[in-house]
Coordinates of C-alpha atoms in Angstrom, one line a residue:
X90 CA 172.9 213.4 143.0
X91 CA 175.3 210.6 144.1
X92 CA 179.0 212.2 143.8
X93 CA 181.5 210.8 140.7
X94 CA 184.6 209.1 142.0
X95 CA 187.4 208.0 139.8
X96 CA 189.3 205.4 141.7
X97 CA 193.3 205.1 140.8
X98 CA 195.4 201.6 141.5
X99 CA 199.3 202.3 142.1
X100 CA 201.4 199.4 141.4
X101 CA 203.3 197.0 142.9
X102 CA 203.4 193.6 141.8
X103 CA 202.5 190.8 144.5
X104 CA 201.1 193.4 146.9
X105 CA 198.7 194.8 145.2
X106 CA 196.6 191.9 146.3
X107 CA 195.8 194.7 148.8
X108 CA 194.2 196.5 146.2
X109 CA 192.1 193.8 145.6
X110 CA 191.0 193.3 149.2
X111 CA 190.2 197.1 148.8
X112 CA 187.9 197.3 146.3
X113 CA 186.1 194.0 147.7
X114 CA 185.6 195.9 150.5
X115 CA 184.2 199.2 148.3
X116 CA 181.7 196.4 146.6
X117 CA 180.5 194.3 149.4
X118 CA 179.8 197.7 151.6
X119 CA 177.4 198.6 148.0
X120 CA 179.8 201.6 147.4
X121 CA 178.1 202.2 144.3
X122 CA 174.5 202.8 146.6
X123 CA 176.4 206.0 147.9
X124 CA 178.6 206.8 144.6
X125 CA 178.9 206.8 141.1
X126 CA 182.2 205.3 140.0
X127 CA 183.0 206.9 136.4
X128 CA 186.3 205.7 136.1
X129 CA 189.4 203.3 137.0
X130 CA 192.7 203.8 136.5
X131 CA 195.6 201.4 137.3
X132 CA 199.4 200.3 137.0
X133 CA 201.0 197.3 136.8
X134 CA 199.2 195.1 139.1
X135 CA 197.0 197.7 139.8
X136 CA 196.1 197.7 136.2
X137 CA 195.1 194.2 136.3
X138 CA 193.3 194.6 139.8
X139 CA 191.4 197.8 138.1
X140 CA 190.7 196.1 135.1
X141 CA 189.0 192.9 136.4
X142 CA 186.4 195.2 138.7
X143 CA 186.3 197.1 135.3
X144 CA 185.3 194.2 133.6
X145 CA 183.0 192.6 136.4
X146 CA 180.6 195.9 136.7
X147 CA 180.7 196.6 132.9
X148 CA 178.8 192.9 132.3
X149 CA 176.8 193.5 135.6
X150 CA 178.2 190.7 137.6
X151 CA 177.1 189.9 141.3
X152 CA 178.9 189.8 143.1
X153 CA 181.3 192.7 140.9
X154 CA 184.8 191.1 143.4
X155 CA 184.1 187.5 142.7
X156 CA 186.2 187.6 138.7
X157 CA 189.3 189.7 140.7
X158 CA 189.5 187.5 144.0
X159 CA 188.9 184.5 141.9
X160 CA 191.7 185.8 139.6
X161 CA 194.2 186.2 143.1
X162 CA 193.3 182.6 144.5
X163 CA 194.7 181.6 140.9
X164 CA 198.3 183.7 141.1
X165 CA 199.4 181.4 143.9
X166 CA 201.3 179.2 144.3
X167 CA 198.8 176.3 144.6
X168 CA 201.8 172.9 144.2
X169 CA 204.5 172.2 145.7
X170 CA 206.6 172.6 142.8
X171 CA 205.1 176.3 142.4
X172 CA 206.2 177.1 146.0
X173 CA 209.3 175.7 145.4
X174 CA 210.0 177.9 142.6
X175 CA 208.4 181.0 144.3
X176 CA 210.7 180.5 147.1
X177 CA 213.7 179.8 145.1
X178 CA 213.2 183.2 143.4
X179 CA 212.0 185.5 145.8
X180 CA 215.4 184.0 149.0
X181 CA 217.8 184.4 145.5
X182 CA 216.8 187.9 144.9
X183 CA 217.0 188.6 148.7
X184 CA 220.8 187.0 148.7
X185 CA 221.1 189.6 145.7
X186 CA 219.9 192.8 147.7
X187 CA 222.0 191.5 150.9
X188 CA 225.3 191.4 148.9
X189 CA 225.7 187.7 149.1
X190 CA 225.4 186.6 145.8
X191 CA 226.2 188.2 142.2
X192 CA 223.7 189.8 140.0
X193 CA 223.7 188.7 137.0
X194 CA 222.0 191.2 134.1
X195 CA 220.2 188.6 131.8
X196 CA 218.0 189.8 128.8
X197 CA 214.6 188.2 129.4
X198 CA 214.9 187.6 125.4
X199 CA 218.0 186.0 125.8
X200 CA 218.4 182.3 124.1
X201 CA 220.0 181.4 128.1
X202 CA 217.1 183.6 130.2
X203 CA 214.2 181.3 128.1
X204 CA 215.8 178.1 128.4
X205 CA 216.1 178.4 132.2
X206 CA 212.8 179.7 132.8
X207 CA 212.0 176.6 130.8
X208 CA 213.7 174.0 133.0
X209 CA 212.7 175.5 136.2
X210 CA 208.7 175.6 135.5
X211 CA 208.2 172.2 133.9
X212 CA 205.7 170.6 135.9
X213 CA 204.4 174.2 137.0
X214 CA 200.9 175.1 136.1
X215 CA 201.3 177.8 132.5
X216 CA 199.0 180.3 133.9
X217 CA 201.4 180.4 137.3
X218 CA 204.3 181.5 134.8
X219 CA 202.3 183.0 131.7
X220 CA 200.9 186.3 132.9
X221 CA 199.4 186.5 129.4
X222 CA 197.7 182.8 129.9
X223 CA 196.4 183.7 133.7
X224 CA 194.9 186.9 132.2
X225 CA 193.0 185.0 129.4
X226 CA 191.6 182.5 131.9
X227 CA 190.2 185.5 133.9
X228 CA 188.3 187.6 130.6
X229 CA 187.0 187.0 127.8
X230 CA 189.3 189.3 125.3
X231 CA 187.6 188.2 122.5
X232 CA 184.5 189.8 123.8
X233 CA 185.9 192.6 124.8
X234 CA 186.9 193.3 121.5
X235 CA 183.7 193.8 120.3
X236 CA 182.3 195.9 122.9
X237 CA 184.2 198.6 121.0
X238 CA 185.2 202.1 122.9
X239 CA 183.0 202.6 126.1
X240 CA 181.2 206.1 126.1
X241 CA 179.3 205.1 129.5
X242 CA 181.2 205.0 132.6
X243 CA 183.2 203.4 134.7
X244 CA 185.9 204.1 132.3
X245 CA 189.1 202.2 132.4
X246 CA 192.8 203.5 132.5
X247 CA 196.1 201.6 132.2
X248 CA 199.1 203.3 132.3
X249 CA 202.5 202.3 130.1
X250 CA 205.5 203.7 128.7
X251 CA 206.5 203.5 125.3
X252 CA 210.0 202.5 124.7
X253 CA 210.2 203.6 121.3
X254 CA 209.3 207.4 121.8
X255 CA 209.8 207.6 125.5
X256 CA 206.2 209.3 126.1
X257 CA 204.2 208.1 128.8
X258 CA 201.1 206.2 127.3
X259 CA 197.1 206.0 128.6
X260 CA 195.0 203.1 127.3
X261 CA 191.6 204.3 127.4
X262 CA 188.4 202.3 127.2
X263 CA 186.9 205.9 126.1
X264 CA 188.8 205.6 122.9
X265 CA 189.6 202.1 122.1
X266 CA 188.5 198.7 122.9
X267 CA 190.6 197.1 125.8
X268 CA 193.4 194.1 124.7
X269 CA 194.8 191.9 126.5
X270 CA 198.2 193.4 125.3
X271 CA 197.5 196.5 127.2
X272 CA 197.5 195.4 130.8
X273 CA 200.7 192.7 129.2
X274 CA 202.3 196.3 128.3
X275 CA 201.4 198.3 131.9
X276 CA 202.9 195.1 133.5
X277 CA 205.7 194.6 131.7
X278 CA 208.9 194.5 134.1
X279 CA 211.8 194.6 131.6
X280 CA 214.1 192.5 133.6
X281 CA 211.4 189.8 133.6
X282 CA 209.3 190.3 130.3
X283 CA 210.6 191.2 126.9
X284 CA 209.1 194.7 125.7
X285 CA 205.2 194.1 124.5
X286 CA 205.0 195.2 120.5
X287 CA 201.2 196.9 119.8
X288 CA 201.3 197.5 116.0
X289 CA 204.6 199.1 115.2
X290 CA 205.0 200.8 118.8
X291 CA 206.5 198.5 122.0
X292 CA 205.6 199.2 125.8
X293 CA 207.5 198.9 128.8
X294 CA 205.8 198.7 132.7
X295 CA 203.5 201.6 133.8
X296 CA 205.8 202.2 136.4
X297 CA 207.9 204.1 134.0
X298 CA 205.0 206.0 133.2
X299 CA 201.8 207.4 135.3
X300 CA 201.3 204.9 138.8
X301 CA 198.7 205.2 138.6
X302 CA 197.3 207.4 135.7
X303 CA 195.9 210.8 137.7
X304 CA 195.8 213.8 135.6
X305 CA 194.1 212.1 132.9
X306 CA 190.9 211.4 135.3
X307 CA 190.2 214.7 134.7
X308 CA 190.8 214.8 130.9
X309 CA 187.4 214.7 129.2
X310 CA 189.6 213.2 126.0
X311 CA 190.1 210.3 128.1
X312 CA 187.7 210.0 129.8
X313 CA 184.3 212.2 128.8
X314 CA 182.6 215.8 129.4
X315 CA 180.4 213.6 131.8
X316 CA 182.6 211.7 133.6
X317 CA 184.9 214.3 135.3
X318 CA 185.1 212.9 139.0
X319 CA 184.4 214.8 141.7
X320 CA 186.8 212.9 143.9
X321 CA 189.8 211.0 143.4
X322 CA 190.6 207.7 145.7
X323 CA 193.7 206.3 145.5
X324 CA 195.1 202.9 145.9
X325 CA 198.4 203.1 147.3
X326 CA 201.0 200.3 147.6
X327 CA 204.4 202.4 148.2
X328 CA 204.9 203.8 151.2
X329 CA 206.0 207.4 151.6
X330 CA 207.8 207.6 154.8
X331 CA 210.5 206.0 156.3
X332 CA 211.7 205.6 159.6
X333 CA 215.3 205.7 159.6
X334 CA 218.1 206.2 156.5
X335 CA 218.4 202.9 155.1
X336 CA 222.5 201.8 155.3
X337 CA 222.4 198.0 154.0
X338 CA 221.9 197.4 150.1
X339 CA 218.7 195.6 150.5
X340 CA 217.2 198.1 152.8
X341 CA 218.8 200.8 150.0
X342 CA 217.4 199.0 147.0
X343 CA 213.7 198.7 149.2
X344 CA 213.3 202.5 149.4
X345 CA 214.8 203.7 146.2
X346 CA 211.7 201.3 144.8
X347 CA 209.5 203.0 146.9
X348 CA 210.6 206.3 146.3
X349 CA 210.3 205.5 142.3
X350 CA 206.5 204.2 142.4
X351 CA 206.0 207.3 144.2
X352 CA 207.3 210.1 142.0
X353 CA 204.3 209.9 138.8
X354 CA 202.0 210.0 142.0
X355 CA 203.1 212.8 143.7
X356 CA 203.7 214.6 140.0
X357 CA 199.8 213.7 138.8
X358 CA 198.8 214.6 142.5
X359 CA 200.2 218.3 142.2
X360 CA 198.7 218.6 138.4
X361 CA 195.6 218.1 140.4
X362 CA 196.0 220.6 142.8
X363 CA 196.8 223.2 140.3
X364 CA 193.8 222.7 138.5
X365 CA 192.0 223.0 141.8
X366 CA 193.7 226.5 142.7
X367 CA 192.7 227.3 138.8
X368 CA 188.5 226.5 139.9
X369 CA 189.2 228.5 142.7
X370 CA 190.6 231.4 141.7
X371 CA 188.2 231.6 139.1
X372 CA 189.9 231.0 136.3
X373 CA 187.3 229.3 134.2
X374 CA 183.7 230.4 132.6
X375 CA 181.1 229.4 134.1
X376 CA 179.7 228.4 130.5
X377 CA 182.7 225.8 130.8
X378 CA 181.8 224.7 134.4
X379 CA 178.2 224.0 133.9
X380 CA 178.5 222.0 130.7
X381 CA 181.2 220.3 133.0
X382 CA 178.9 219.8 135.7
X383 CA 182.0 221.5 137.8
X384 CA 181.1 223.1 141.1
X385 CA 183.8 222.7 143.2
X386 CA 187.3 221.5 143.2
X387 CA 188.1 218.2 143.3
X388 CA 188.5 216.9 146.7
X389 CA 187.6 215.4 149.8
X390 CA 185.4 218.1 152.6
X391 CA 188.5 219.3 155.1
X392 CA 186.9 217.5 157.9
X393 CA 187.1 214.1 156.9
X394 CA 188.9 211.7 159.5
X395 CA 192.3 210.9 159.7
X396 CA 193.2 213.7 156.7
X397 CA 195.6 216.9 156.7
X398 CA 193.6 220.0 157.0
X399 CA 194.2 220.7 153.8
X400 CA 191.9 222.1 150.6
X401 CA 193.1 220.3 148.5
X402 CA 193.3 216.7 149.5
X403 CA 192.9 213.8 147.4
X404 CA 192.3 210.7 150.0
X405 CA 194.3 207.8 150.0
X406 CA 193.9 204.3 150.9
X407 CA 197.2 202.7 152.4
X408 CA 198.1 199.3 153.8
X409 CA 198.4 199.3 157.8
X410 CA 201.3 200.3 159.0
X411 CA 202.3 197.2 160.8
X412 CA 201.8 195.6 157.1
X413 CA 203.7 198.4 155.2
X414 CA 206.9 198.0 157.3
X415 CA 207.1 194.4 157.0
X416 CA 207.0 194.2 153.5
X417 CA 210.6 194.1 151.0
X418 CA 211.4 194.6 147.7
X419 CA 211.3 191.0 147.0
X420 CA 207.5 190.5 148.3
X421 CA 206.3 192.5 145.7
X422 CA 206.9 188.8 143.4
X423 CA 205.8 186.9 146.3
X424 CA 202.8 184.5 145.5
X425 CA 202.7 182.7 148.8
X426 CA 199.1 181.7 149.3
X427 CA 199.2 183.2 153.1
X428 CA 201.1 186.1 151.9
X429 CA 198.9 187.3 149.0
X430 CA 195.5 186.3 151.4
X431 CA 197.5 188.4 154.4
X432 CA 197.2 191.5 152.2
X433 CA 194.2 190.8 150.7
X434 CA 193.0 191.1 154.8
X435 CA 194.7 193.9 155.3
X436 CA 193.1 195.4 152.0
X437 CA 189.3 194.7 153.4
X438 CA 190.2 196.2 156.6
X439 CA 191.2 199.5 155.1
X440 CA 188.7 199.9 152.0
X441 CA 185.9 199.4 155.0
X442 CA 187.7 201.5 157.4
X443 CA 188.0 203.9 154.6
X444 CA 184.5 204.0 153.4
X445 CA 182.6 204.2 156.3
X446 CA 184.4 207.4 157.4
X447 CA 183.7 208.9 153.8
X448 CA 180.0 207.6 154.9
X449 CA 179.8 209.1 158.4
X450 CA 181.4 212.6 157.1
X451 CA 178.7 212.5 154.0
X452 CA 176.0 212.0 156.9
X453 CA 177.2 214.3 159.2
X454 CA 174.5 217.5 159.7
X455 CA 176.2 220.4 157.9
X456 CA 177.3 223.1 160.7
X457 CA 175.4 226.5 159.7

């Protein structure tokens, strides 16, 4: 029997175009031959990245990366008035994290924040400024809608955070039909986009929430009895070392953000390895485990490549560290065609390098 993997997006805005070059790698090395992918979960940009793999194996598309790649090549800044206003953005911010120009808190509801964004797009493609329009061109919402709640895996995750009751919030193709307003909500920065209302509740970015949704992988209320993973692969974007204490604002403001898309990881990680301990020690019926289909903890064998030698490990896919350190705070909004097709690259090169070590360890003879 081909193992269950739940596969978990983190988030980071612009470079999580590395996510996508991940999971093209996953589908064109047939990932699915070797695997059975129950479930997706995502954040933010990760959301939208799980979502549109999601989307591309739940209508049986071939090939399944095509929708999210096509999706990316979209997101950039195609004109030169797009770059313009790309680069405008993303050298203003960095003036802001170096000190050399005033921030300025706007409302993004403000009368003064919409007129400006006004001025400065005309001429600009909507769908380059309209996450909501780029999104619609990508799926077909109203068909999702009547799909209804998906029983049969893979089942998708988005995490957000509601800003009314302050309780971290799972959309959950398992229970309801998947909106466009739900991956709007996951992504919604509140310095850029105005809090996204879903019937008398309002959501704020996943980021505040799970990034990505973990724990709840292993919910069968979110997800099914039958489609507890056995394995967990995550997607990460934030680096969790650093090199040297950061002194300047702008290398200050880069690893606070790093450390904050972290902390829901690290926290769902840990919930994880408690249950695990819980399996081991015995802690559950074996009534419970075989209706469960449960036989071991959830986790990757000790000897796979490149892993701590740890029983509990939960693998994770990561950008190259020669990527990783070159990357700010401000490239996580930067749409520059060579910068989002540099990490989709870089994204390919690890989901392969990734898989076929998972491959070779599954192949491997068994030592007596």
């Amino acid at each position: 029997m081909k193992p269950r993997i739940a596969i978990a997006c983190q988030g980071g805005g612009s470079q999580t175009a590395f996510t996508a070059g991940v999971l093209k790698a996953f589908c064109e090395n047939r990932v699915q031959d070797r695997f059975n992918i129950v479930s997706i979960s995502g954040t933010s940009g990760g959301a939208i990245c799980g979502f549109l793999l999601w989307y591309a194996l739940k209508k049986g598309e071939k090939p399944a990366w095509k929708r999210l790649l096509d999706f990316w090549d979209d997101n950039t800044a195609r004109t030169y008035r797009e770059r313009l206003f790309n680069d405008y953005a993303i050298h203003t911010l960095k003036l802001m994290g170096d000190g050399f120009l005033p921030h300025y808190n706007l409302s993004p509801s403000s009368p003064l924040m919409k007129f400006s964004l006004r001025f400065s797009t005309v001429g600009i493609r909507r769908e380059f400024t309209d996450l909501g329009a780029l999104l619609d061109a990508h799926a077909d919402f109203q068909e999702l809608a009547a799909w209804d709640r998906q029983l049969e895996p893979p089942i998708l995750i988005l995490g957000a955070c509601n800003v009314l009751t302050g309780r971290l919030h799972k959309f959950s193709s398992y229970l309801e039909p998947i909106k466009l307003e739900h991956l709007l909500a996951s992504a919604c920065v509140p310095t850029i986009f105005p809090a996204v209302a879903i019937g008398e509740m309002a959501y704020w970015d996943g980021l505040f929430s799970d990034n990505p949704p973990i724990s709840c992988l292993t919910d069968p209320d979110f997800v099914g009895l039958q489609n507890i993973p056995n394995e967990i692969w995550v997607i990460k974007i934030n680096p969790t070392t650093a090199d040297e204490i950061p002194v300047k604002p702008s290398d200050i403001l880069d690893r606070r953000n790093e450390l904050a898309g972290n902390i829901s990881l690290f926290h769902g990680l840990s919930h994880i390895e408690r249950i695990n301990r819980f399996l081991t020690a015995g802690a559950f019926t074996s009534e419970f485990l075989t209706k469960a289909d449960v036989k071991e903890p959830i986790k990757i064998p000790k000897s796979f490549p490149d892993t701590p030698d740890a029983p509990y490990h939960i693998p994770r896919i990561e950008m190259s560290v020669e990527l990783a350190k070159s990357l700010t705070y401000e490239s996580k909004l930067d749409r520059r065609p060579e910068h989002i097709e540099r990490l989709i690259r870089d994204g390919e090169m690890q989901g392969k390098r990734f898989l076929d070590a998972r491959l070779n360890q599954m192949d491997a003879p068994r030592s007596a």
